[in-house]
Amino acid sequence: MNLKQLSQMLGLSQTTVSRALNGYPEVNRETRERVLSAVRETGYRPNKAAQRLATGKAGSIGLVMPTAPGHYSDVHFGEFLSGLGEEALRHDFHFVIMPAEPDDEVAALRRLAVSGNVDALFAAYMRGNDPRLEMLKSLSIPFVVHGRSLGAQSDYPYLDIDNEGAFYNATKLLLLLGHRRFALMNGPVHYDFAMRRKNGTVAALSERGLILEESCVSHTLMTDEQGAIAMERFLQLAERPTAILCSSTVLALGAIRAVTQAGLKLGEDISLIAHDDVLPLLKPENFSVPLTTTRSSLRAAGVRIAERLIGGVKNLGPFPEQELWKTELIVRASTGVAPAN
C-alpha cells in the first residue's frame, strides 16, 4: 500500500496523512490516532526517499562506530544500542552508522553531519576535554551525548549518570563496614566515567584520612579477563585490599574467579561492589555470591537519548538539555564487615 491508497482508504488528503505520520502539531489527536491505527492494520511503510523530499527529514539518527584491527567490540555499547533501537523503531527512524578509525571520530562525525543522511547525531564514550564537543556544537544539526567531558565547557546536551556520586556512596558503604584497604578496577583511564568514578572513591576515602594507592588501581578494557588479571595482581600485594570497587559486572566476573581460585571467600575475606548496567545476560543477583551493585540501565539511557533526538527532530518536546541520573545502591551478599586481620 502506498500513501495515495492509504489516504483514499481514510478519506483524507495525502498531505494530512503525511503530516499525521510525521507528528505535525496541527493534525488533531483524533485524526493522528486514526491514521496510526490504519498504518498498524495495513502494514503501510512510508517511502523514505519520498518522505525526505516532502519533509526535508531523513528519518535517521547518525552515529560513528570506531573500528580497527585489535579494537574490541563492547557488550555495554551493544546494550545501549538496543535501547536506542527500541525507541527508533517506535518512530520508524533508522540508524546511519559510519565506521571510522578511532583517531578519526571528529572528522567522521562532521562527514556524517554534512552528508544530509541524518537528522541528528549522538556520541558516546566521552573523554576528558573531548575534541568532538566543539565540532558538534559548531554544526546546525542537533545532537546529544551519552556522558560528559571533564575539563570541557558544560554547554552541551547530555544524558549521564552520577558516576562520582555512585562510587562515593559505594565507598562509604564499605567504610561503614570497617574496610580500610581499597582497590579500584576501572575502565580505560581517558574515559570521563572512569575519571569520575575514581574521583568519587578518592573523595570518600579522603574524608576518613585514607588514600587510594596507585598500586591498587587498574584502568583496563572492561572484560572478565582483565578483571581476573587485575584481581590477581591486587591479591599479590603485601597488604592486599579487602574492599574492591569494579566499574562493571563484566570485570567483576573475572575478579571473583581470581578470588575463588585464591581460596578466599567473597563477602568475608574480600568485599566487592560492581557497577551494574543491567546487562540481561549477567545479572548480579545470579552470581554464586550475589553482588552488591550501583545500578543504572544502559538500555534505558539508550531509549531516553533516542526519545530526545527524535522528539527534537519531530518537534515533540520540550526536552531538558541536560540530565544527570542517580544510581541505585543495591546491597547483597558480596559485601560484609572487614576481616579482623
Coordinates of C-alpha atoms in Angstrom, one line a residue:
M1 CA 0.0 0.0 0.0
N2 CA 1.3 3.5 -0.9
L3 CA 0.5 6.9 0.6
K4 CA -2.2 7.6 -2.0
Q5 CA -4.0 4.4 -1.4
L6 CA -3.9 4.9 2.4
S7 CA -5.2 8.4 2.1
Q8 CA -8.1 7.2 -0.1
M9 CA -9.0 4.5 2.3
L10 CA -9.1 7.0 5.2
G11 CA -10.9 9.7 3.1
L12 CA -8.1 12.2 4.0
S13 CA -5.7 14.1 1.8
Q14 CA -2.2 12.8 1.3
T15 CA -0.8 15.9 3.0
T16 CA -2.9 15.3 6.1
V17 CA -1.9 11.7 6.3
S18 CA 1.8 12.6 5.8
R19 CA 1.6 15.3 8.5
A20 CA -0.1 12.9 10.9
L21 CA 2.7 10.3 10.4
N22 CA 5.4 12.9 10.9
G23 CA 3.9 14.3 14.1
Y24 CA 2.9 17.8 12.9
P25 CA 1.1 19.6 15.8
E26 CA -1.6 21.0 13.5
V27 CA -3.1 17.5 13.0
N28 CA -5.5 16.8 15.8
R29 CA -5.1 13.9 18.1
E30 CA -8.2 12.0 16.8
T31 CA -7.0 12.2 13.2
R32 CA -3.5 11.2 14.1
E33 CA -4.7 8.1 16.1
R34 CA -7.0 7.2 13.2
V35 CA -4.0 7.3 10.7
L36 CA -1.7 5.4 13.0
S37 CA -4.4 2.7 13.6
A38 CA -4.7 2.3 9.8
V39 CA -1.0 2.0 9.5
R40 CA -0.9 -0.8 12.0
E41 CA -3.7 -2.6 10.3
T42 CA -2.4 -2.4 6.8
G43 CA 1.3 -2.6 7.4
Y44 CA 1.9 0.6 5.5
R45 CA 5.5 1.8 5.5
P46 CA 6.4 5.2 4.2
N47 CA 8.8 5.5 1.3
K48 CA 11.9 7.1 2.9
A49 CA 13.0 8.8 -0.3
A50 CA 9.6 10.4 -0.9
Q51 CA 9.3 11.3 2.8
R52 CA 12.6 13.0 2.7
L53 CA 11.6 15.1 -0.3
A54 CA 8.3 16.0 1.3
T55 CA 9.6 16.9 4.8
G56 CA 13.3 17.6 4.4
K57 CA 13.9 15.0 7.0
A58 CA 15.9 11.8 6.5
G59 CA 14.3 9.9 9.4
S60 CA 17.7 8.8 10.6
I61 CA 20.0 9.1 13.6
G62 CA 23.7 9.1 12.9
L63 CA 26.5 7.6 14.9
V64 CA 30.1 6.8 14.4
M65 CA 31.5 3.4 15.2
P66 CA 35.2 3.3 15.9
T67 CA 36.7 0.2 14.5
A68 CA 40.2 -1.1 13.6
P69 CA 42.3 -4.3 13.8
G70 CA 42.6 -5.0 17.5
H71 CA 39.8 -2.6 18.5
Y72 CA 37.4 -4.7 20.6
S73 CA 33.6 -4.5 20.5
D74 CA 31.9 -3.8 23.8
V75 CA 28.9 -5.6 25.3
H76 CA 28.0 -2.4 27.2
F77 CA 27.6 -0.4 23.9
G78 CA 25.5 -3.2 22.4
E79 CA 23.0 -2.9 25.3
F80 CA 22.9 0.9 24.9
L81 CA 22.2 0.5 21.1
S82 CA 19.4 -1.9 21.9
G83 CA 17.6 0.8 23.8
L84 CA 18.3 3.4 21.1
G85 CA 16.9 1.0 18.5
E86 CA 13.8 0.2 20.6
E87 CA 12.8 3.9 20.6
A88 CA 13.8 4.4 17.0
L89 CA 11.6 1.6 15.9
R90 CA 8.6 3.2 17.6
H91 CA 9.1 6.2 15.3
D92 CA 10.2 4.4 12.2
F93 CA 13.6 6.0 12.4
H94 CA 16.8 4.4 11.0
F95 CA 20.4 4.3 12.2
V96 CA 23.1 5.5 9.9
I97 CA 26.4 4.0 11.2
M98 CA 29.7 5.3 9.9
P99 CA 32.7 3.2 10.7
A100 CA 35.9 5.1 11.4
E101 CA 39.4 4.8 12.7
P102 CA 39.4 5.5 16.5
D103 CA 41.5 8.6 15.9
D104 CA 39.2 9.9 13.1
E105 CA 36.0 10.3 15.0
V106 CA 35.8 14.1 14.8
A107 CA 36.2 14.1 11.1
A108 CA 33.8 11.2 10.7
L109 CA 31.1 12.9 12.7
R110 CA 31.5 16.0 10.6
R111 CA 31.2 14.0 7.4
L112 CA 28.1 12.3 8.7
A113 CA 26.5 15.6 9.6
V114 CA 27.0 17.2 6.3
S115 CA 26.0 14.2 4.3
G116 CA 22.3 15.0 4.6
N117 CA 21.6 11.4 5.5
V118 CA 20.9 12.1 9.2
D119 CA 18.6 14.4 11.2
A120 CA 20.5 14.2 14.5
L121 CA 23.8 12.8 15.9
F122 CA 24.8 11.2 19.1
A123 CA 28.2 10.5 20.6
A124 CA 29.2 8.1 23.4
Y125 CA 32.3 7.1 25.4
M126 CA 33.1 10.7 26.3
R127 CA 36.7 11.6 27.2
G128 CA 38.2 14.4 29.3
N129 CA 38.3 17.6 27.2
D130 CA 36.7 15.6 24.4
P131 CA 37.6 17.2 21.0
R132 CA 34.2 16.1 19.5
L133 CA 32.2 18.5 21.5
E134 CA 33.4 21.8 19.9
M135 CA 32.9 20.3 16.4
L136 CA 29.4 19.1 17.3
K137 CA 28.5 22.5 18.8
S138 CA 29.6 24.2 15.5
L139 CA 27.1 22.2 13.4
S140 CA 23.5 23.1 12.7
I141 CA 22.3 19.5 13.3
P142 CA 21.0 18.6 16.8
F143 CA 23.0 16.2 18.9
V144 CA 23.0 14.6 22.4
V145 CA 26.0 12.9 24.1
H146 CA 25.9 10.0 26.4
G147 CA 28.1 11.0 29.3
R148 CA 30.0 14.3 30.0
S149 CA 33.5 15.6 29.5
L150 CA 35.7 16.7 32.4
G151 CA 37.6 19.9 31.6
A152 CA 35.2 21.0 28.8
Q153 CA 32.6 23.8 29.0
S154 CA 29.3 22.3 30.2
D155 CA 27.2 24.0 27.5
Y156 CA 26.1 20.9 25.5
P157 CA 23.2 18.5 25.6
Y158 CA 23.9 15.3 27.5
L159 CA 22.5 12.4 29.5
D160 CA 24.8 10.9 32.1
I161 CA 24.7 9.0 35.4
D162 CA 26.2 10.4 38.5
N163 CA 29.3 8.3 38.3
E164 CA 31.2 10.2 41.1
G165 CA 28.2 10.0 43.4
A166 CA 27.7 6.3 42.7
F167 CA 31.3 5.4 43.7
Y168 CA 31.4 7.8 46.6
N169 CA 28.3 6.1 48.1
A170 CA 29.7 2.6 47.3
T171 CA 33.0 3.5 49.1
K172 CA 31.1 5.0 52.0
L173 CA 29.2 1.7 52.5
L174 CA 32.5 -0.3 52.6
L175 CA 34.0 2.2 55.0
L176 CA 31.0 1.8 57.3
L177 CA 31.7 -2.0 57.2
G178 CA 35.2 -1.3 58.6
H179 CA 37.3 -1.6 55.4
R180 CA 40.5 0.4 55.2
R181 CA 42.4 -1.2 52.3
F182 CA 40.7 -0.4 48.9
A183 CA 41.2 -1.2 45.3
L184 CA 39.5 0.1 42.2
M185 CA 39.0 -1.8 38.9
N186 CA 38.2 0.9 36.4
G187 CA 37.6 1.4 32.7
P188 CA 40.2 3.0 30.4
V189 CA 41.9 6.0 32.0
H190 CA 40.9 8.5 29.4
Y191 CA 37.1 7.9 29.7
D192 CA 35.1 10.5 31.6
F193 CA 33.1 7.9 33.5
A194 CA 36.3 6.3 34.8
M195 CA 37.8 9.6 35.9
R196 CA 34.6 10.5 37.8
R197 CA 34.3 7.0 39.5
K198 CA 37.9 7.3 40.7
N199 CA 37.2 10.9 42.0
G200 CA 34.2 9.6 43.9
T201 CA 36.2 6.8 45.5
V202 CA 39.1 9.2 46.4
A203 CA 36.7 11.8 47.9
A204 CA 35.0 9.3 50.2
L205 CA 38.4 7.8 51.4
S206 CA 39.9 11.3 52.0
E207 CA 37.0 12.0 54.4
R208 CA 38.5 9.2 56.6
G209 CA 42.1 10.3 56.1
L210 CA 42.7 7.4 53.7
I211 CA 44.2 7.4 50.2
L212 CA 43.8 5.1 47.2
E213 CA 47.2 3.8 46.4
E214 CA 48.1 3.8 42.7
S215 CA 49.2 0.2 43.0
C216 CA 45.6 -0.6 43.9
V217 CA 44.1 1.0 40.8
S218 CA 43.7 -0.7 37.3
H219 CA 42.5 1.0 34.1
T220 CA 41.6 -1.6 31.5
L221 CA 39.1 -2.7 29.0
M222 CA 36.0 -3.9 30.9
T223 CA 36.3 -7.7 30.2
D224 CA 36.3 -10.6 32.5
E225 CA 39.8 -11.5 31.5
Q226 CA 41.1 -8.1 32.6
G227 CA 39.1 -8.4 35.8
A228 CA 40.9 -11.6 36.7
I229 CA 44.3 -10.2 35.8
A230 CA 43.8 -7.1 38.0
M231 CA 42.5 -9.1 40.9
E232 CA 45.4 -11.5 40.8
R233 CA 47.7 -8.5 41.0
F234 CA 45.9 -7.0 43.9
L235 CA 46.0 -10.3 45.8
Q236 CA 49.8 -10.4 45.5
L237 CA 50.3 -7.1 47.2
A238 CA 52.0 -7.1 50.6
E239 CA 48.9 -5.6 52.1
R240 CA 46.1 -6.9 49.9
P241 CA 42.9 -4.9 49.7
T242 CA 39.8 -6.1 51.4
A243 CA 37.4 -3.9 49.5
I244 CA 37.1 -3.8 45.7
L245 CA 35.2 -1.4 43.5
C246 CA 34.5 -2.6 40.0
S247 CA 33.3 -0.4 37.1
S248 CA 31.4 -3.3 35.6
T249 CA 29.8 -6.6 36.4
V250 CA 31.9 -8.0 33.5
L251 CA 35.1 -7.0 35.3
A252 CA 33.6 -8.5 38.5
L253 CA 33.1 -11.8 36.8
G254 CA 36.8 -12.2 36.3
A255 CA 37.7 -10.7 39.7
I256 CA 35.5 -13.2 41.5
R257 CA 37.1 -16.1 39.6
A258 CA 40.5 -14.9 40.8
V259 CA 39.2 -14.6 44.4
T260 CA 37.8 -18.2 44.3
Q261 CA 41.0 -19.6 42.8
A262 CA 43.0 -18.0 45.6
G263 CA 40.9 -19.9 48.2
L264 CA 39.2 -16.7 49.5
K265 CA 35.6 -16.1 50.2
L266 CA 33.7 -13.2 48.7
G267 CA 31.8 -11.2 51.3
E268 CA 34.1 -12.5 54.0
D269 CA 37.8 -12.2 53.0
I270 CA 37.1 -9.8 50.2
S271 CA 34.1 -7.4 49.8
L272 CA 33.2 -6.3 46.3
I273 CA 30.8 -3.7 44.8
A274 CA 30.3 -3.5 41.0
H275 CA 28.5 -1.1 38.7
D276 CA 25.5 -2.9 37.1
D277 CA 24.5 -1.6 33.7
V278 CA 21.6 -4.1 33.8
L279 CA 23.0 -6.4 31.2
P280 CA 20.4 -9.1 30.6
L281 CA 22.9 -12.0 30.4
L282 CA 24.9 -11.0 33.5
K283 CA 22.6 -10.4 36.4
P284 CA 24.3 -9.7 39.7
E285 CA 21.7 -11.5 41.8
N286 CA 22.6 -14.7 39.9
F287 CA 26.3 -14.7 40.8
S288 CA 27.4 -17.6 43.1
V289 CA 27.6 -14.8 45.8
P290 CA 25.0 -12.2 44.8
L291 CA 26.8 -8.9 44.0
T292 CA 26.2 -5.6 45.8
T293 CA 25.9 -3.0 43.0
T294 CA 25.4 0.5 41.9
R295 CA 22.7 0.2 39.2
S296 CA 21.6 2.2 36.2
S297 CA 20.2 0.8 33.0
L298 CA 22.2 1.4 29.8
R299 CA 19.2 0.3 27.8
A300 CA 17.0 2.9 29.5
A301 CA 19.7 5.5 28.7
G302 CA 19.6 4.5 25.0
V303 CA 15.8 4.8 24.9
R304 CA 15.9 8.2 26.5
I305 CA 18.6 9.6 24.2
A306 CA 16.6 8.4 21.2
E307 CA 13.5 9.9 22.6
R308 CA 15.2 13.3 22.9
L309 CA 16.9 13.1 19.5
I310 CA 13.8 12.0 17.6
G311 CA 11.5 14.2 19.7
G312 CA 13.7 17.2 18.8
V313 CA 13.5 16.4 15.1
K314 CA 9.7 15.9 15.2
N315 CA 9.1 18.9 17.5
L316 CA 7.6 16.7 20.2
G317 CA 9.4 18.5 23.1
P318 CA 10.3 20.3 25.0
F319 CA 13.0 18.1 26.5
P320 CA 15.7 19.0 29.1
E321 CA 19.1 19.8 27.7
Q322 CA 21.0 18.1 30.4
E323 CA 20.0 15.1 32.5
L324 CA 22.0 13.5 35.4
W325 CA 20.6 10.2 36.6
K326 CA 21.2 9.0 40.1
T327 CA 22.2 5.4 40.6
E328 CA 20.7 2.9 43.0
L329 CA 22.8 1.1 45.6
I330 CA 21.6 -2.5 45.9
V331 CA 23.2 -4.3 48.9
R332 CA 23.6 -8.1 48.5
A333 CA 25.9 -10.7 49.9
S334 CA 29.3 -9.7 48.3
T335 CA 29.8 -7.0 50.9
G336 CA 30.5 -7.8 54.5
V337 CA 32.4 -6.5 57.5
A338 CA 36.1 -6.1 57.1
P339 CA 38.1 -9.2 58.2
A340 CA 40.0 -8.9 61.5
N341 CA 43.5 -9.4 60.2

